[in-house]
């Protein structure tokens, strides 16, 4: 069953809804829940889900109706896709609803109600687990997209070594931003900020009839959760933040922080490749692996393999290794096959699996930009952007320019930016559990320390010296058992003095390609694989999640 879960989760990134209404029962509404001022939603009508994985977990699906613009609650409405897996304990042991967000922004979260079954010791069984596609995403209506051809290879080299290359990328950025204005449902782009989704979460709380919510947020989902907790501190019950964003640096500066952090994780991966030179034959030292990698990018920039795999595409495949250890072996094998046999087919397949160029295939990317470009001010001067990126690239040359052009449309975005919320947990009474790994590159560890400072009730678990992003429920007992204890009775590690983690655990283990394959996979590891497989956008290619699901499920 575990193998089926991980594999099917990969295949069902977008979860549909059945057409025939078969309303299901649920826990009774909390007595005395008062509707807060503003919009009150109609009840959700629950249907059978069409996704096989959700069906397997006995989930029901429905649509939450919310205003497109909460400043005008009587105006145009949109629909958010929601899934629910009901608690399996007695009413006396029921602990409420658990909302889940996988990150992004722009990640589809509908499948994540299945996490109920993957918490150790059955500690998730007392909650109704709620997955949802945020506004504009996945099965929500409308789902926004602009131009899926943005990622179609072979593209100009990321590093703008000539005025022509630079001009091509600026034109691509401008064109994508303009395509979003011309896209169907584009009016919603003005209303996809984090604060809009926070209001949707509050509307979902009302629709579910609860006084408070529980919440599990990964990556960007931690920022969504911290803004919710800031605005609605009395609605917070048990919140888990895995890989926390620094709220001071949304989102231009946080992308610069990534450029620095990815340099370290890439070097860690290169050392791992050198360690297993006898398996992959791509370099016997980190220096040799690095030199060959950079030379390969330059060669592919000049002549794309099979007219498709350029240096950009290779960088994007390798970027996944900076996010997760799950796919390290698969990326290494594909890269080795190209270098040593001249066959780029696996690398090309990996890139194509991660980048859907069919109509609407850029939904996650469009929604990522929709939030990143408008949550806070983004520099509109291309000269400033170039200056900042050239300075970073002098020392951090693995990721800087790929990250710069990935976010390039923000400089030309046609929708107004707002001032970000000042995140604080000063009024949050309930304990909050935080998890992160020391060398998390996507959301550098400093962000977790900052949020821990701002939330006096928070405790932070550090996966020592790990590089995996959003890696909870990966089979590390020290971490996963702490999550189970927290969900069971609210227990968190005691806070330590100073600006540091409160508990140190082992990190998600790096793979050993010389070891015998394990005959089985723990449920929590499979849950991580399924979650990694469907997370979607956040700069790592979907390939990392795809390969994670297949690898961790024993294939």
XYZ file of C-alpha atoms in Angstrom:
555
model
C 0.000 0.000 0.000
C 2.806 2.433 0.796
C 4.268 2.121 -2.697
C 0.838 2.769 -4.189
C 0.359 5.910 -2.095
C 3.609 7.496 -3.162
C 3.232 6.580 -6.818
C -0.377 7.665 -7.151
C 0.329 10.936 -5.370
C 2.771 11.752 -8.143
C 0.228 11.033 -10.836
C -2.534 13.156 -9.338
C -1.201 16.668 -8.973
C -4.608 18.095 -9.831
C -7.503 16.481 -7.998
C -10.955 16.695 -9.537
C -14.350 16.548 -7.920
C -17.154 14.096 -8.620
C -20.216 15.552 -10.220
C -22.874 13.967 -8.026
C -23.445 15.374 -4.569
C -23.380 12.821 -1.780
C -23.120 14.937 1.344
C -21.181 13.225 4.089
C -21.393 13.632 7.792
C -18.755 15.194 10.015
C -18.189 16.320 13.561
C -20.882 18.509 15.049
C -20.364 22.242 14.782
C -18.864 23.798 17.873
C -21.516 25.302 20.060
C -21.470 29.042 20.213
C -19.207 29.695 17.216
C -19.814 33.331 16.436
C -19.425 34.539 12.872
C -16.672 37.135 12.818
C -17.408 40.395 11.020
C -17.281 40.263 7.259
C -18.055 37.360 5.001
C -19.876 34.222 6.180
C -19.596 31.294 3.731
C -22.312 28.869 2.727
C -21.797 25.282 3.941
C -19.469 23.066 1.938
C -21.268 20.265 0.115
C -19.032 17.215 0.285
C -18.686 14.912 -2.714
C -16.774 11.781 -3.548
C -13.274 12.718 -4.704
C -12.193 11.527 -8.132
C -8.515 11.197 -7.223
C -7.633 7.528 -6.495
C -5.351 8.360 -3.573
C -7.979 10.503 -1.872
C -10.532 7.774 -2.490
C -8.179 5.228 -0.914
C -8.036 7.347 2.227
C -11.821 7.805 2.251
C -11.546 11.538 1.686
C -14.444 13.705 0.572
C -14.067 16.775 -1.625
C -16.004 20.001 -1.986
C -15.809 23.666 -2.869
C -15.509 26.597 -0.469
C -17.074 29.768 -1.884
C -15.170 32.944 -0.997
C -15.116 36.548 -2.241
C -12.488 37.347 -4.828
C -11.985 40.645 -2.972
C -12.690 40.616 0.764
C -13.013 44.401 0.698
C -16.201 43.760 -1.281
C -17.632 40.557 0.216
C -20.872 40.913 -1.701
C -19.082 40.988 -5.044
C -17.673 38.327 -7.324
C -17.090 34.892 -5.778
C -14.472 32.251 -6.495
C -14.272 28.601 -5.413
C -11.531 26.833 -3.460
C -11.131 23.073 -3.770
C -11.095 21.339 -0.368
C -10.618 17.728 0.736
C -11.310 16.193 4.125
C -10.330 12.952 5.853
C -12.418 12.596 8.993
C -11.063 11.624 12.391
C -11.276 7.971 13.313
C -11.275 8.324 17.101
C -14.189 8.695 19.437
C -15.929 12.048 19.803
C -14.381 12.394 23.257
C -10.874 12.208 21.758
C -11.585 14.486 18.786
C -9.067 17.354 18.475
C -10.535 19.444 15.672
C -9.512 20.256 12.104
C -5.946 20.218 10.780
C -5.370 22.436 7.733
C -2.295 21.681 5.611
C -0.393 23.865 3.166
C 2.553 22.366 1.214
C 4.275 25.619 0.245
C 5.005 27.429 -2.951
C 3.351 29.863 -3.004
C 1.231 28.190 -5.615
C 1.488 24.605 -4.389
C -1.574 22.411 -4.716
C -2.582 21.169 -1.273
C -5.719 19.163 -2.005
C -3.985 15.797 -1.608
C -2.551 16.607 1.813
C -5.523 15.453 3.818
C -3.968 11.979 3.455
C -1.239 12.963 5.946
C -3.591 11.867 8.700
C -2.486 8.269 8.190
C 1.236 8.969 8.281
C 1.742 10.511 11.698
C 3.572 8.011 13.967
C 1.618 6.148 16.645
C -1.672 7.034 14.950
C -1.401 10.498 16.497
C -3.121 12.087 13.508
C -6.292 10.043 13.885
C -7.971 12.471 16.301
C -8.077 15.267 13.690
C -10.062 15.957 10.564
C -7.299 16.609 8.032
C -8.095 19.325 5.522
C -6.259 19.728 2.238
C -7.035 22.695 0.033
C -5.930 24.321 -3.182
C -5.367 28.015 -2.449
C -7.132 30.578 -4.587
C -6.069 30.386 -8.213
C -4.338 27.022 -7.741
C -5.010 23.519 -9.044
C -8.662 22.505 -8.838
C -9.808 25.838 -7.424
C -11.830 27.997 -9.804
C -10.532 29.900 -11.625
C -7.085 28.317 -11.850
C -4.691 30.890 -13.278
C -2.009 30.295 -15.894
C -0.197 32.547 -18.355
C 2.140 30.734 -20.769
C 3.491 27.237 -20.171
C 6.107 27.686 -22.905
C 8.210 29.817 -20.545
C 10.060 26.650 -19.486
C 10.307 25.023 -22.881
C 13.947 24.111 -23.620
C 16.443 25.030 -24.993
C 16.430 28.504 -23.410
C 19.077 31.245 -23.375
C 21.934 30.617 -20.913
C 21.117 31.852 -17.431
C 24.369 33.783 -17.048
C 24.061 36.884 -19.267
C 27.548 36.861 -20.731
C 26.439 39.070 -23.635
C 24.008 41.914 -24.192
C 22.005 39.620 -26.480
C 21.467 36.989 -23.782
C 20.529 39.660 -21.255
C 18.045 41.207 -23.669
C 16.470 37.824 -24.376
C 15.815 37.198 -20.685
C 14.418 40.681 -20.086
C 12.098 40.219 -23.052
C 10.997 36.819 -21.754
C 10.271 38.337 -18.334
C 8.258 41.186 -19.815
C 6.358 38.831 -22.098
C 5.364 36.482 -19.293
C 4.139 39.363 -17.127
C 2.104 40.662 -20.079
C 0.732 37.166 -20.778
C -0.607 37.064 -17.212
C -2.573 40.275 -17.836
C -4.091 38.743 -20.968
C -4.853 35.389 -19.318
C -8.291 34.098 -18.436
C -9.382 35.158 -14.955
C -6.515 37.636 -14.690
C -8.478 39.959 -12.374
C -7.748 37.452 -9.599
C -4.016 38.241 -9.810
C -4.661 41.391 -7.786
C -6.048 39.245 -4.954
C -3.561 36.394 -4.461
C -1.444 37.873 -1.680
C -0.727 35.925 1.493
C -3.270 38.036 3.373
C -5.958 36.939 0.888
C -5.217 33.273 1.549
C -5.142 33.972 5.295
C -8.669 35.345 4.972
C -9.613 32.220 3.027
C -8.303 30.100 5.904
C -10.462 32.070 8.296
C -13.453 31.559 6.000
C -12.673 27.840 5.884
C -12.576 27.772 9.688
C -16.073 29.258 9.745
C -17.348 26.823 7.114
C -16.011 23.913 9.177
C -17.676 25.272 12.303
C -14.593 25.440 14.513
C -13.515 28.012 17.080
C -9.832 27.298 16.458
C -7.772 25.503 13.853
C -4.743 23.248 13.861
C -2.282 23.740 11.034
C 0.674 22.024 9.359
C 2.654 24.279 7.040
C 5.684 23.444 4.925
C 8.046 26.092 3.501
C 5.960 29.046 2.258
C 3.164 27.429 4.260
C 5.053 28.503 7.393
C 4.795 32.139 6.325
C 1.113 31.668 5.596
C 0.693 30.147 9.057
C 2.690 32.850 10.829
C 0.669 35.618 9.163
C -2.539 33.804 10.131
C -1.311 33.502 13.714
C -0.414 37.200 13.754
C -3.848 38.266 12.552
C -5.907 35.626 14.376
C -3.924 34.645 17.498
C -6.993 33.419 19.399
C -7.798 30.979 16.578
C -4.463 29.160 16.908
C -4.447 25.720 18.496
C -1.582 23.425 17.384
C 0.612 24.740 14.565
C 3.569 22.934 12.968
C 6.033 24.985 10.900
C 8.494 22.982 8.805
C 11.285 25.052 7.154
C 10.328 28.550 8.151
C 10.580 31.671 6.016
C 12.203 34.758 7.510
C 9.279 37.234 7.562
C 11.633 40.207 7.493
C 12.868 39.318 4.018
C 9.812 38.529 1.900
C 10.471 37.959 -0.893
C 13.223 39.729 -2.848
C 15.794 39.462 -0.068
C 14.827 35.884 0.744
C 15.661 34.947 -2.841
C 19.089 36.506 -2.383
C 19.493 34.450 0.800
C 18.766 31.360 -1.276
C 21.580 32.214 -3.686
C 24.048 32.111 -0.796
C 22.589 29.005 0.835
C 22.410 26.934 -2.338
C 26.134 27.394 -2.864
C 26.725 25.375 0.292
C 24.197 22.636 -0.442
C 25.501 22.214 -3.989
C 29.013 21.794 -2.597
C 27.730 19.222 -0.112
C 26.144 17.316 -3.006
C 29.363 17.563 -5.010
C 31.288 16.087 -2.074
C 28.787 13.240 -1.987
C 29.276 12.632 -5.725
C 33.044 12.573 -5.193
C 32.653 10.129 -2.301
C 30.890 7.739 -4.676
C 33.183 8.316 -7.628
C 33.420 4.544 -8.012
C 29.683 4.458 -8.723
C 29.131 7.573 -10.838
C 32.586 8.488 -12.226
C 31.973 12.244 -12.351
C 34.984 13.342 -10.269
C 37.047 12.016 -7.385
C 37.100 15.280 -5.390
C 34.632 18.079 -4.820
C 36.876 20.401 -6.799
C 36.947 17.982 -9.717
C 33.173 17.466 -9.640
C 32.599 21.220 -9.536
C 34.989 21.925 -12.402
C 33.402 19.267 -14.593
C 29.889 20.430 -13.770
C 30.652 24.050 -14.672
C 32.445 22.952 -17.850
C 29.444 20.820 -18.799
C 27.107 23.788 -18.365
C 29.320 25.918 -20.618
C 29.411 23.188 -23.257
C 25.648 22.717 -23.175
C 25.157 26.478 -23.372
C 27.041 26.384 -26.672
C 25.450 23.198 -28.028
C 22.323 21.814 -26.390
C 22.180 18.018 -26.215
C 19.625 16.776 -28.755
C 18.688 20.411 -29.318
C 16.962 20.483 -25.931
C 19.221 20.019 -22.901
C 21.132 23.258 -22.466
C 23.053 24.466 -19.454
C 19.861 25.945 -17.979
C 18.053 22.654 -18.100
C 20.962 20.858 -16.407
C 21.046 23.508 -13.660
C 17.334 23.062 -13.062
C 17.676 19.299 -12.695
C 20.581 19.737 -10.257
C 18.667 22.374 -8.293
C 16.387 19.614 -7.042
C 19.404 18.080 -5.257
C 19.798 21.339 -3.358
C 16.291 20.933 -1.982
C 16.045 17.243 -1.140
C 18.328 14.268 -0.623
C 15.577 11.938 -1.852
C 16.538 12.248 -5.527
C 20.340 12.437 -5.173
C 20.953 8.981 -6.619
C 18.639 9.425 -9.602
C 20.136 12.764 -10.584
C 23.643 11.349 -10.191
C 22.832 8.309 -12.333
C 21.317 10.445 -15.106
C 24.236 12.880 -15.044
C 26.755 10.020 -15.067
C 25.015 8.436 -18.023
C 25.340 11.659 -19.971
C 28.982 12.332 -19.071
C 30.238 8.793 -19.454
C 27.993 7.395 -22.175
C 26.960 10.550 -24.018
C 23.277 9.764 -23.453
C 21.233 12.749 -22.178
C 17.845 11.027 -22.358
C 17.363 10.618 -18.588
C 18.267 14.230 -17.884
C 15.895 15.387 -20.614
C 13.124 13.184 -19.228
C 13.700 14.579 -15.750
C 13.453 18.150 -16.957
C 10.329 17.448 -19.017
C 8.664 15.656 -16.112
C 9.189 18.773 -14.031
C 7.933 21.290 -16.579
C 4.514 20.803 -18.090
C 4.361 22.828 -21.320
C 0.763 21.929 -22.101
C -1.883 24.683 -21.799
C -2.311 25.580 -18.132
C 0.832 23.691 -17.150
C 2.367 26.811 -15.627
C -0.392 27.222 -13.030
C 2.001 26.749 -10.121
C 4.556 29.161 -11.555
C 1.954 31.815 -12.349
C 0.587 31.636 -8.822
C 4.083 31.647 -7.328
C 4.749 34.934 -9.109
C 1.286 36.271 -8.313
C 2.074 36.107 -4.604
C 5.830 36.733 -4.624
C 5.522 39.816 -6.826
C 2.737 41.459 -4.811
C 3.191 40.416 -1.165
C 5.875 43.076 -0.801
C 7.716 45.583 -2.941
C 9.904 44.070 -5.656
C 12.569 46.229 -7.351
C 11.334 47.549 -10.689
C 14.752 48.693 -11.898
C 16.443 46.121 -14.121
C 19.727 47.973 -13.585
C 19.469 47.427 -9.826
C 18.567 43.778 -10.288
C 21.545 43.280 -12.592
C 23.855 45.008 -10.151
C 22.653 42.911 -7.202
C 22.896 39.650 -9.128
C 26.330 40.332 -10.577
C 27.621 41.053 -7.100
C 26.159 37.815 -5.723
C 27.312 35.780 -8.709
C 30.962 36.612 -8.026
C 30.898 34.286 -5.006
C 27.674 32.296 -5.398
C 27.675 31.184 -8.996
C 25.590 28.002 -8.814
C 22.130 29.460 -8.366
C 22.147 33.260 -8.623
C 21.245 33.813 -12.271
C 18.805 30.909 -12.522
C 17.010 32.294 -9.478
C 17.133 35.816 -10.884
C 15.428 34.926 -14.162
C 12.961 32.562 -12.477
C 11.717 35.637 -10.611
C 12.383 37.974 -13.537
C 8.723 38.774 -14.345
C 8.309 40.427 -10.916
C 10.185 43.511 -12.179
C 7.487 43.935 -14.832
C 4.441 42.685 -12.908
C 1.283 44.643 -13.670
C -0.408 44.254 -10.280
C 0.074 46.385 -7.180
C 2.329 45.236 -4.371
C 1.430 45.756 -0.717
C 3.283 46.171 2.541
C 3.926 42.832 4.255
C 2.392 42.017 7.623
C 4.654 42.490 10.641
C 4.737 38.928 11.900
C 4.561 38.447 15.659
C 3.429 35.674 17.956
C 3.314 37.830 21.072
C -0.418 37.140 21.512
C -0.263 33.446 20.635
C -0.673 31.363 23.771
C -0.668 27.846 22.332
C 2.705 26.092 21.899
C 3.977 25.965 18.307
C 6.334 23.282 16.994
C 8.993 24.262 14.453
C 11.275 21.976 12.430
C 14.189 22.779 10.117
C 17.538 21.409 8.959
C 20.805 23.271 9.476
C 21.655 23.754 5.801
C 18.161 24.102 4.369
C 18.854 26.196 1.263
C 15.313 27.086 0.195
C 14.427 28.620 3.568
C 17.753 29.190 5.352
C 17.848 28.204 9.016
C 18.135 31.815 10.146
C 14.445 32.247 9.275
C 13.464 29.592 11.799
C 15.511 31.316 14.493
C 13.869 34.675 13.745
C 10.330 33.268 13.927
C 11.246 31.393 17.108
C 12.280 34.751 18.608
C 9.013 36.361 17.560
C 6.842 33.516 18.855
C 7.557 33.069 22.574
C 5.460 29.903 22.621
C 7.444 28.219 19.824
C 10.018 25.426 20.152
C 12.437 24.567 17.348
C 13.815 21.142 16.394
C 16.997 21.246 14.298
C 17.968 18.423 11.950
C 21.698 18.732 12.527
C 23.783 19.417 9.402
C 20.987 18.334 7.080
C 20.259 19.832 3.657
C 16.694 18.638 3.180
C 13.989 21.260 2.839
C 10.622 20.613 4.510
C 11.749 17.130 5.507
C 9.562 16.271 8.482
C 7.807 12.878 8.409
C 10.807 11.373 6.607
C 11.328 8.515 9.023
C 13.701 10.282 11.453
C 12.261 8.991 14.733
C 13.669 11.824 16.863
C 11.738 14.388 14.825
C 8.681 12.392 13.844
C 8.016 11.131 17.368
C 8.170 14.743 18.586
C 5.523 15.661 16.024
C 3.355 12.774 17.188
C 3.691 13.831 20.836
C 2.776 17.404 19.965
C -0.311 16.399 18.015
C -1.329 13.957 20.725
C -1.102 16.233 23.783
C 0.561 19.528 22.847
C 3.993 18.587 24.202
C 6.931 20.510 22.727
C 10.655 20.531 23.618
C 11.452 22.925 26.449
C 12.718 26.273 25.197
C 16.402 26.866 25.737
C 17.968 30.209 26.460
C 19.568 32.145 23.645
C 18.915 32.280 19.939
C 19.255 28.602 19.086
C 17.292 25.432 18.507
C 15.549 23.775 21.444
C 16.176 20.174 20.412
C 18.735 18.638 18.058
C 17.840 15.561 16.003
C 19.578 13.658 13.216
C 18.903 15.018 9.748
C 17.205 13.146 6.917
C 19.938 10.618 6.012
C 21.873 10.980 2.788
C 21.568 7.975 0.494
C 24.263 5.340 0.123
C 24.234 3.985 -3.443
C 26.461 1.078 -2.383
C 24.014 -0.177 0.231
C 21.464 -2.908 -0.380
C 17.940 -1.615 -1.019
C 15.661 -1.783 1.999
C 12.788 -4.261 1.519
C 10.287 -1.916 3.105
C 9.693 1.739 3.750
C 8.291 3.226 6.938
C 4.886 4.926 6.631
C 6.348 8.261 7.660
C 9.064 8.067 5.006
C 6.458 7.203 2.409
C 4.364 10.154 3.546
C 7.330 12.436 3.001
C 7.808 10.959 -0.449
C 4.152 11.442 -1.329
C 4.239 14.992 -0.001
C 7.483 15.758 -1.789
C 6.026 14.347 -4.973
C 3.072 16.707 -5.052
C 4.394 19.900 -3.521
C 4.805 21.543 -6.866
C 6.338 24.934 -7.343
C 8.824 26.292 -5.025
C 11.786 26.642 -7.298
C 12.784 23.030 -6.972
C 11.728 21.116 -10.022
C 8.768 18.807 -9.637
C 11.215 16.141 -10.693
C 12.726 16.029 -7.201
C 9.331 15.233 -5.757
C 8.580 12.727 -8.508
C 11.802 10.815 -8.028
C 11.448 11.095 -4.262
C 8.118 9.302 -4.416
C 9.443 6.477 -6.544
C 12.727 6.102 -4.681
C 11.345 6.174 -1.164
C 8.600 3.718 -2.066
C 11.207 1.108 -2.926
C 11.599 1.489 -6.714
